[in-house]
Coordinates of N, CA and C and ligand atoms in Angstrom, one line a residue:
M1 N 109.0 109.5 171.3 CA 108.9 109.5 172.9 C 110.5 109.6 173.4
R2 N 110.7 110.2 174.6 CA 112.0 110.1 175.3 C 112.3 108.7 175.7
E3 N 113.6 108.5 176.2 CA 113.9 107.3 176.7 C 113.0 106.9 177.8
R4 N 112.6 105.6 177.8 CA 111.7 105.1 178.8 C 112.5 104.3 179.8
Y5 N 112.2 104.5 181.1 CA 112.9 103.9 182.2 C 112.0 102.8 182.8
A6 N 110.8 102.9 182.6 CA 109.9 101.9 183.1 C 110.0 100.7 182.3
S7 N 110.3 99.7 182.8 CA 110.3 98.3 182.0 C 109.3 97.4 182.1
G8 N 109.1 96.5 181.0 CA 108.0 95.5 181.2 C 106.7 95.9 180.8
I9 N 106.5 96.9 180.1 CA 105.3 97.5 179.5 C 105.5 97.8 178.1
S10 N 104.5 97.7 177.3 CA 104.6 98.1 176.0 C 104.7 99.6 175.7
D11 N 105.3 100.1 174.6 CA 105.1 101.6 174.2 C 103.8 102.1 174.1
E12 N 102.8 101.2 173.7 CA 101.4 101.6 173.6 C 100.9 101.9 175.0
T13 N 101.2 101.0 175.9 CA 100.6 101.2 177.3 C 101.4 102.4 177.9
A14 N 102.6 102.5 177.7 CA 103.3 103.7 178.3 C 102.8 105.0 177.7
K15 N 102.4 105.1 176.4 CA 101.8 106.3 175.9 C 100.3 106.6 176.5
K16 N 99.6 105.5 176.7 CA 98.4 105.6 177.4 C 98.4 106.2 178.7
M17 N 99.5 105.6 179.4 CA 99.6 106.1 180.8 C 100.2 107.5 180.9
I18 N 100.9 107.9 179.9 CA 101.5 109.2 179.9 C 100.2 110.3 179.7
D19 N 99.4 110.0 178.8 CA 98.3 110.8 178.6 C 97.3 110.8 179.8
L20 N 97.2 109.7 180.5 CA 96.4 109.5 181.7 C 97.0 110.4 182.9
L21 N 98.3 110.1 183.0 CA 98.9 111.0 184.0 C 98.9 112.5 183.9
N22 N 99.1 113.0 182.4 CA 99.0 114.4 182.1 C 97.8 115.0 182.3
A23 N 96.7 114.2 182.1 CA 95.3 114.7 182.3 C 95.1 114.9 183.8
N24 N 95.6 113.9 184.7 CA 95.5 114.1 186.1 C 96.2 115.1 186.6
L25 N 97.6 115.4 186.0 CA 98.5 116.3 186.4 C 97.9 117.7 186.4
A26 N 97.1 118.0 185.3 CA 96.4 119.3 185.1 C 95.3 119.6 186.2
N27 N 94.6 118.5 186.5 CA 93.6 118.7 187.5 C 94.3 118.9 189.0
V28 N 95.3 118.1 189.2 CA 96.1 118.2 190.6 C 96.7 119.6 190.8
I29 N 97.3 120.1 189.7 CA 98.0 121.5 189.8 C 96.9 122.6 189.9
D30 N 95.7 122.4 189.2 CA 94.6 123.3 189.4 C 94.2 123.3 190.8
L31 N 94.0 122.2 191.4 CA 93.6 121.9 192.8 C 94.6 122.6 193.8
T32 N 96.0 122.4 193.4 CA 96.9 123.0 194.4 C 96.7 124.6 194.3
L33 N 96.4 125.1 193.1 CA 96.3 126.6 193.0 C 95.0 127.1 193.8
D34 N 94.0 126.1 193.6 CA 92.7 126.5 194.3 C 92.9 126.6 195.8
G35 N 93.7 125.5 196.5 CA 94.0 125.5 197.8 C 94.7 126.8 198.4
K36 N 95.6 127.4 197.5 CA 96.2 128.6 197.7 C 95.2 129.8 197.8
Q37 N 94.5 129.8 196.7 CA 93.3 130.9 196.7 C 92.5 130.8 197.9
C38 N 92.2 129.7 198.4 CA 91.3 129.6 199.6 C 92.1 130.0 200.7
H39 N 93.3 129.6 200.9 CA 94.1 129.7 202.0 C 94.3 131.3 202.2
W40 N 94.4 132.0 201.1 CA 94.7 133.6 201.2 C 93.3 134.2 201.5
N41 N 92.2 133.8 200.9 CA 91.1 134.6 200.9 C 90.1 134.4 202.0
L42 N 90.1 133.3 202.6 CA 89.0 132.9 203.5 C 89.2 133.9 204.8
Q43 N 88.0 134.3 205.5 CA 88.0 135.0 206.7 C 86.7 134.6 207.5
G44 N 86.9 134.9 208.7 CA 85.8 134.7 209.6 C 86.1 133.7 210.7
T45 N 85.1 133.1 211.3 CA 85.1 132.2 212.4 C 85.8 131.0 211.9
G46 N 86.9 130.4 212.6 CA 87.5 129.2 212.3 C 88.8 129.6 211.2
F47 N 88.9 130.9 211.1 CA 90.0 131.2 210.1 C 91.3 130.5 210.3
I48 N 91.8 130.7 211.4 CA 93.3 130.3 211.6 C 93.5 128.7 211.4
G49 N 92.5 128.0 211.9 CA 92.8 126.6 211.8 C 92.7 126.2 210.3
V50 N 91.8 126.6 209.6 CA 91.7 126.2 208.1 C 92.8 126.7 207.4
H51 N 93.2 127.9 207.6 CA 94.4 128.7 207.0 C 95.6 127.9 207.2
Q52 N 95.9 127.5 208.4 CA 97.1 126.6 208.7 C 97.0 125.3 208.1
L53 N 95.8 124.6 208.2 CA 95.7 123.2 207.7 C 95.9 123.3 206.1
L54 N 95.6 124.4 205.4 CA 95.8 124.6 204.1 C 97.3 124.5 203.7
D55 N 98.1 124.9 204.6 CA 99.6 124.9 204.4 C 100.0 123.4 204.3
E56 N 99.4 122.7 205.2 CA 99.8 121.2 205.1 C 99.2 120.5 203.8
T57 N 97.9 120.8 203.5 CA 97.3 120.2 202.4 C 98.2 120.5 201.1
S58 N 98.5 121.8 201.1 CA 99.3 122.3 200.0 C 100.6 121.6 199.8
D59 N 101.3 121.3 200.8 CA 102.5 120.4 200.7 C 102.2 119.0 200.2
R60 N 101.1 118.5 200.6 CA 100.8 117.2 200.2 C 100.3 117.1 198.6
I61 N 99.5 118.1 198.4 CA 99.0 118.0 196.9 C 100.2 118.3 196.0
L62 N 101.1 119.3 196.4 CA 102.3 119.5 195.6 C 103.1 118.2 195.3
E63 N 103.3 117.5 196.5 CA 103.9 116.1 196.3 C 103.3 115.2 195.3
V64 N 102.0 115.3 195.4 CA 101.3 114.4 194.4 C 101.4 114.8 192.9
S65 N 101.6 116.1 192.6 CA 101.7 116.6 191.4 C 103.2 116.1 191.0
D66 N 104.1 116.2 191.9 CA 105.5 116.0 191.6 C 105.7 114.4 191.3
T67 N 104.9 113.6 192.0 CA 105.0 112.2 191.9 C 104.4 111.9 190.5
I68 N 103.4 112.5 190.0 CA 102.7 112.1 188.8 C 103.6 112.6 187.6
A69 N 104.3 113.8 187.7 CA 105.1 114.4 186.7 C 106.3 113.4 186.6
E70 N 106.8 113.0 187.6 CA 108.0 112.2 187.6 C 107.9 110.8 186.9
R71 N 106.7 110.3 187.3 CA 106.2 109.0 186.6 C 106.1 109.2 185.1
I72 N 105.7 110.3 184.6 CA 105.6 110.7 183.2 C 106.9 110.6 182.6
V73 N 107.8 111.1 183.3 CA 109.3 111.2 182.8 C 109.7 109.7 182.7
I74 N 109.5 109.0 183.8 CA 109.9 107.5 183.9 C 109.4 106.8 182.6
L75 N 108.2 107.2 182.4 CA 107.5 106.3 181.1 C 108.1 106.9 179.8
G76 N 109.0 107.9 179.8 CA 109.4 108.3 178.5 C 108.6 109.6 177.9
G77 N 107.8 110.2 178.8 CA 106.8 111.3 178.4 C 107.3 112.7 178.8
Q78 N 106.6 113.6 178.5 CA 107.0 115.0 178.9 C 105.7 115.4 179.9
P79 N 106.0 115.7 181.1 CA 104.8 116.3 181.9 C 104.6 117.7 181.4
N80 N 103.4 117.9 181.4 CA 102.9 119.3 180.9 C 102.3 120.1 182.1
G81 N 103.1 120.9 182.7 CA 102.7 121.7 183.8 C 102.5 123.2 183.4
L82 N 102.4 123.4 182.2 CA 102.3 124.9 181.8 C 100.9 125.4 182.2
A83 N 101.0 126.6 182.6 CA 99.6 127.2 183.0 C 98.6 127.2 182.0
S84 N 99.0 127.5 180.7 CA 98.0 127.5 179.6 C 97.3 126.1 179.4
R85 N 98.2 125.1 179.6 CA 97.7 123.7 179.4 C 96.7 123.4 180.6
V86 N 97.1 123.8 181.8 CA 96.2 123.4 183.0 C 94.9 124.2 182.8
V87 N 94.9 125.4 182.3 CA 93.7 126.1 182.1 C 92.9 125.2 181.1
K88 N 93.5 124.8 180.1 CA 92.7 124.1 179.0 C 92.2 122.7 179.5
E89 N 93.0 122.0 180.1 CA 92.8 120.6 180.3 C 92.0 120.3 181.7
S90 N 92.3 121.1 182.7 CA 91.6 120.8 183.9 C 90.1 120.8 184.0
I91 N 89.7 119.8 184.7 CA 88.2 119.6 184.9 C 87.6 120.7 185.7
L92 N 88.2 121.4 186.5 CA 87.8 122.3 187.4 C 87.6 123.7 186.7
D93 N 86.4 124.3 187.2 CA 86.4 125.7 186.7 C 87.1 126.7 187.6
D94 N 87.2 127.9 187.2 CA 87.9 128.9 187.9 C 87.2 128.9 189.4
Y95 N 88.2 129.2 190.3 CA 87.8 129.1 191.7 C 86.9 130.4 191.9
P96 N 85.9 130.4 192.5 CA 85.1 131.7 192.7 C 85.9 132.8 193.5
T97 N 85.6 134.1 192.9 CA 86.3 135.1 193.6 C 85.4 136.0 194.4
D98 N 84.2 135.7 194.5 CA 83.1 136.3 195.2 C 82.6 135.8 196.5
I99 N 83.5 134.8 197.0 CA 83.2 134.3 198.3 C 84.3 134.6 199.3
T100 N 83.8 134.8 200.6 CA 84.7 135.3 201.7 C 84.7 134.5 202.9
E101 N 83.6 133.9 203.3 CA 83.4 133.2 204.6 C 84.1 131.9 204.5
V102 N 84.6 131.6 205.8 CA 85.3 130.1 205.9 C 84.4 129.1 205.5
D103 N 83.1 129.2 205.8 CA 82.2 128.0 205.4 C 82.0 127.9 204.1
Q104 N 82.0 129.0 203.2 CA 81.8 128.9 201.8 C 83.1 128.4 201.1
H105 N 84.3 128.8 201.6 CA 85.5 128.3 201.2 C 85.7 126.8 201.4
V106 N 85.3 126.3 202.6 CA 85.5 125.0 203.0 C 84.6 124.2 202.0
S107 N 83.4 124.7 201.8 CA 82.5 123.9 201.0 C 82.9 123.8 199.5
E108 N 83.6 124.9 199.0 CA 84.0 125.1 197.6 C 85.2 124.2 197.4
L109 N 86.2 124.3 198.4 CA 87.4 123.5 198.2 C 87.2 122.1 198.4
T110 N 86.2 121.7 199.3 CA 86.0 120.2 199.5 C 85.4 119.6 198.2
S111 N 84.4 120.3 197.6 CA 83.8 119.8 196.5 C 84.9 119.6 195.3
R112 N 85.9 120.6 195.2 CA 86.8 120.5 194.2 C 87.8 119.1 194.6
Y113 N 88.2 119.1 195.8 CA 88.9 117.8 196.2 C 88.1 116.4 195.7
K114 N 86.9 116.5 195.9 CA 86.0 115.2 195.7 C 86.1 115.0 194.2
K115 N 86.1 116.3 193.3 CA 86.0 116.0 192.0 C 87.4 115.3 191.4
V116 N 88.4 115.8 192.0 CA 89.7 115.5 191.4 C 89.9 113.9 192.0
A117 N 89.4 113.7 193.3 CA 89.5 112.3 193.7 C 88.7 111.4 193.0
E118 N 87.6 111.8 192.3 CA 86.8 110.9 191.4 C 87.7 110.6 190.2
T119 N 88.3 111.5 189.5 CA 89.3 111.2 188.3 C 90.3 110.3 188.7
L120 N 90.9 110.5 190.0 CA 92.1 109.7 190.3 C 91.7 108.3 190.6
R121 N 90.3 108.1 191.1 CA 89.8 106.8 191.2 C 89.6 106.0 190.0
E122 N 89.1 106.8 189.1 CA 89.0 106.2 187.7 C 90.3 105.8 187.1
A123 N 91.2 106.6 187.3 CA 92.7 106.4 186.8 C 93.2 105.1 187.4
I124 N 92.9 104.8 188.6 CA 93.4 103.5 189.2 C 93.1 102.3 188.3
A125 N 91.7 102.4 188.0 CA 91.1 101.2 187.3 C 91.7 101.3 185.9
T126 N 91.8 102.4 185.2 CA 92.4 102.5 183.8 C 93.8 101.9 183.8
A127 N 94.6 102.4 184.7 CA 96.1 102.0 184.7 C 96.1 100.5 185.1
G128 N 95.3 100.0 185.9 CA 95.2 98.6 186.2 C 94.9 97.8 184.9
D129 N 93.8 98.2 184.4 CA 93.3 97.5 183.1 C 94.4 97.4 182.1
A130 N 95.2 98.6 181.9 CA 96.1 98.7 180.9 C 97.4 97.7 181.2
G131 N 97.4 97.4 182.5 CA 98.5 96.4 183.0 C 99.7 97.2 183.5
D132 N 99.5 98.5 183.9 CA 100.7 99.2 184.6 C 100.3 99.3 186.0
E133 N 100.6 98.3 186.7 CA 100.4 98.3 188.2 C 101.1 99.3 189.0
D134 N 102.2 99.8 188.4 CA 103.1 100.8 189.2 C 102.2 102.2 189.1
T135 N 101.7 102.5 188.0 CA 100.9 103.7 187.8 C 99.6 103.6 188.6
A136 N 99.0 102.4 188.5 CA 97.8 102.3 189.4 C 98.1 102.4 190.7
D137 N 99.2 102.0 191.2 CA 99.6 102.0 192.6 C 99.8 103.6 192.9
L138 N 100.5 104.2 192.0 CA 100.6 105.7 192.2 C 99.3 106.6 192.3
F139 N 98.2 106.1 191.5 CA 97.1 106.7 191.6 C 96.2 106.3 192.8
T140 N 96.4 105.1 193.3 CA 95.9 104.7 194.6 C 96.4 105.5 195.6
E141 N 97.6 105.8 195.8 CA 98.2 106.6 196.8 C 97.7 108.0 196.8
A142 N 97.7 108.4 195.5 CA 97.2 110.0 195.4 C 95.8 110.0 195.7
S143 N 95.0 109.1 195.2 CA 93.5 109.0 195.8 C 93.2 109.0 197.2
R144 N 94.1 108.2 197.8 CA 94.0 108.2 199.3 C 94.4 109.5 200.0
I145 N 95.3 110.1 199.4 CA 96.0 111.5 199.9 C 94.7 112.4 199.8
V146 N 94.2 112.5 198.5 CA 93.1 113.5 198.1 C 91.8 113.3 199.0
D147 N 91.5 111.9 199.1 CA 90.3 111.7 200.0 C 90.5 112.1 201.4
K148 N 91.7 111.9 202.0 CA 91.9 112.1 203.4 C 91.9 113.8 203.5
D149 N 92.5 114.4 202.5 CA 92.5 115.9 202.7 C 91.2 116.5 202.4
A150 N 90.3 115.9 201.6 CA 88.9 116.2 201.4 C 88.2 116.2 202.8
W151 N 88.5 115.1 203.6 CA 88.0 115.0 204.9 C 88.5 116.0 205.8
F152 N 89.9 116.3 205.9 CA 90.4 117.3 206.8 C 89.9 118.6 206.4
I153 N 89.6 119.0 205.1 CA 89.1 120.3 204.8 C 87.5 120.3 205.2
G154 N 86.9 119.3 204.6 CA 85.4 119.3 204.6 C 84.9 119.2 206.1
A155 N 85.6 118.6 207.1 CA 85.2 118.4 208.4 C 85.2 119.7 209.2
N156 N 85.6 120.8 208.5 CA 85.6 122.2 209.1 C 84.3 122.8 208.9
A157 N 83.4 122.1 208.0 CA 82.2 122.8 207.7 C 81.3 122.6 209.0
P158 N 80.4 123.6 209.3 CA 79.6 123.5 210.4 C 78.6 122.3 210.3
K159 N 78.3 121.7 211.4 CA 77.3 120.7 211.5 C 75.9 121.1 210.8
K160 N 75.2 120.2 210.1 CA 74.0 120.6 209.4 C 72.9 120.0 210.4
Ligands
FE2_201 FE1 100.6 131.1 203.5

């Protein structure tokens, strides 16, 4: 391991947190790319509102990935943001390339936000149980951001 700057936790806990953070980093990077894919490809009624919203959600999810990656370094690990690693590790399948309408994209991206939010939520508990409250707090903030943007994106779906 590299030098660890986070104090008061064991090497074993740090290692566990690094693995947990890297797993979530892959998901969050994948979600960031999915957001862009959606931003570029959607069309139809409501386009401009969702298109512009996705600029804002893109900034926020990018910030989440940065916070996760930096915590990995603080813990003495190496953030793995390589595209090949993201493809291998992410829980998300490839974003569909055969959808066009705003409604389809909103539904697709919202379900992806929810999936990633689930893993972040689990990570809060895992980090808390391992005794790294700082990492648990990081995941709590990330979870709150992803939940909120799931809402911001998902609320654009037509009323059923
Ligand atoms: Fe853009």
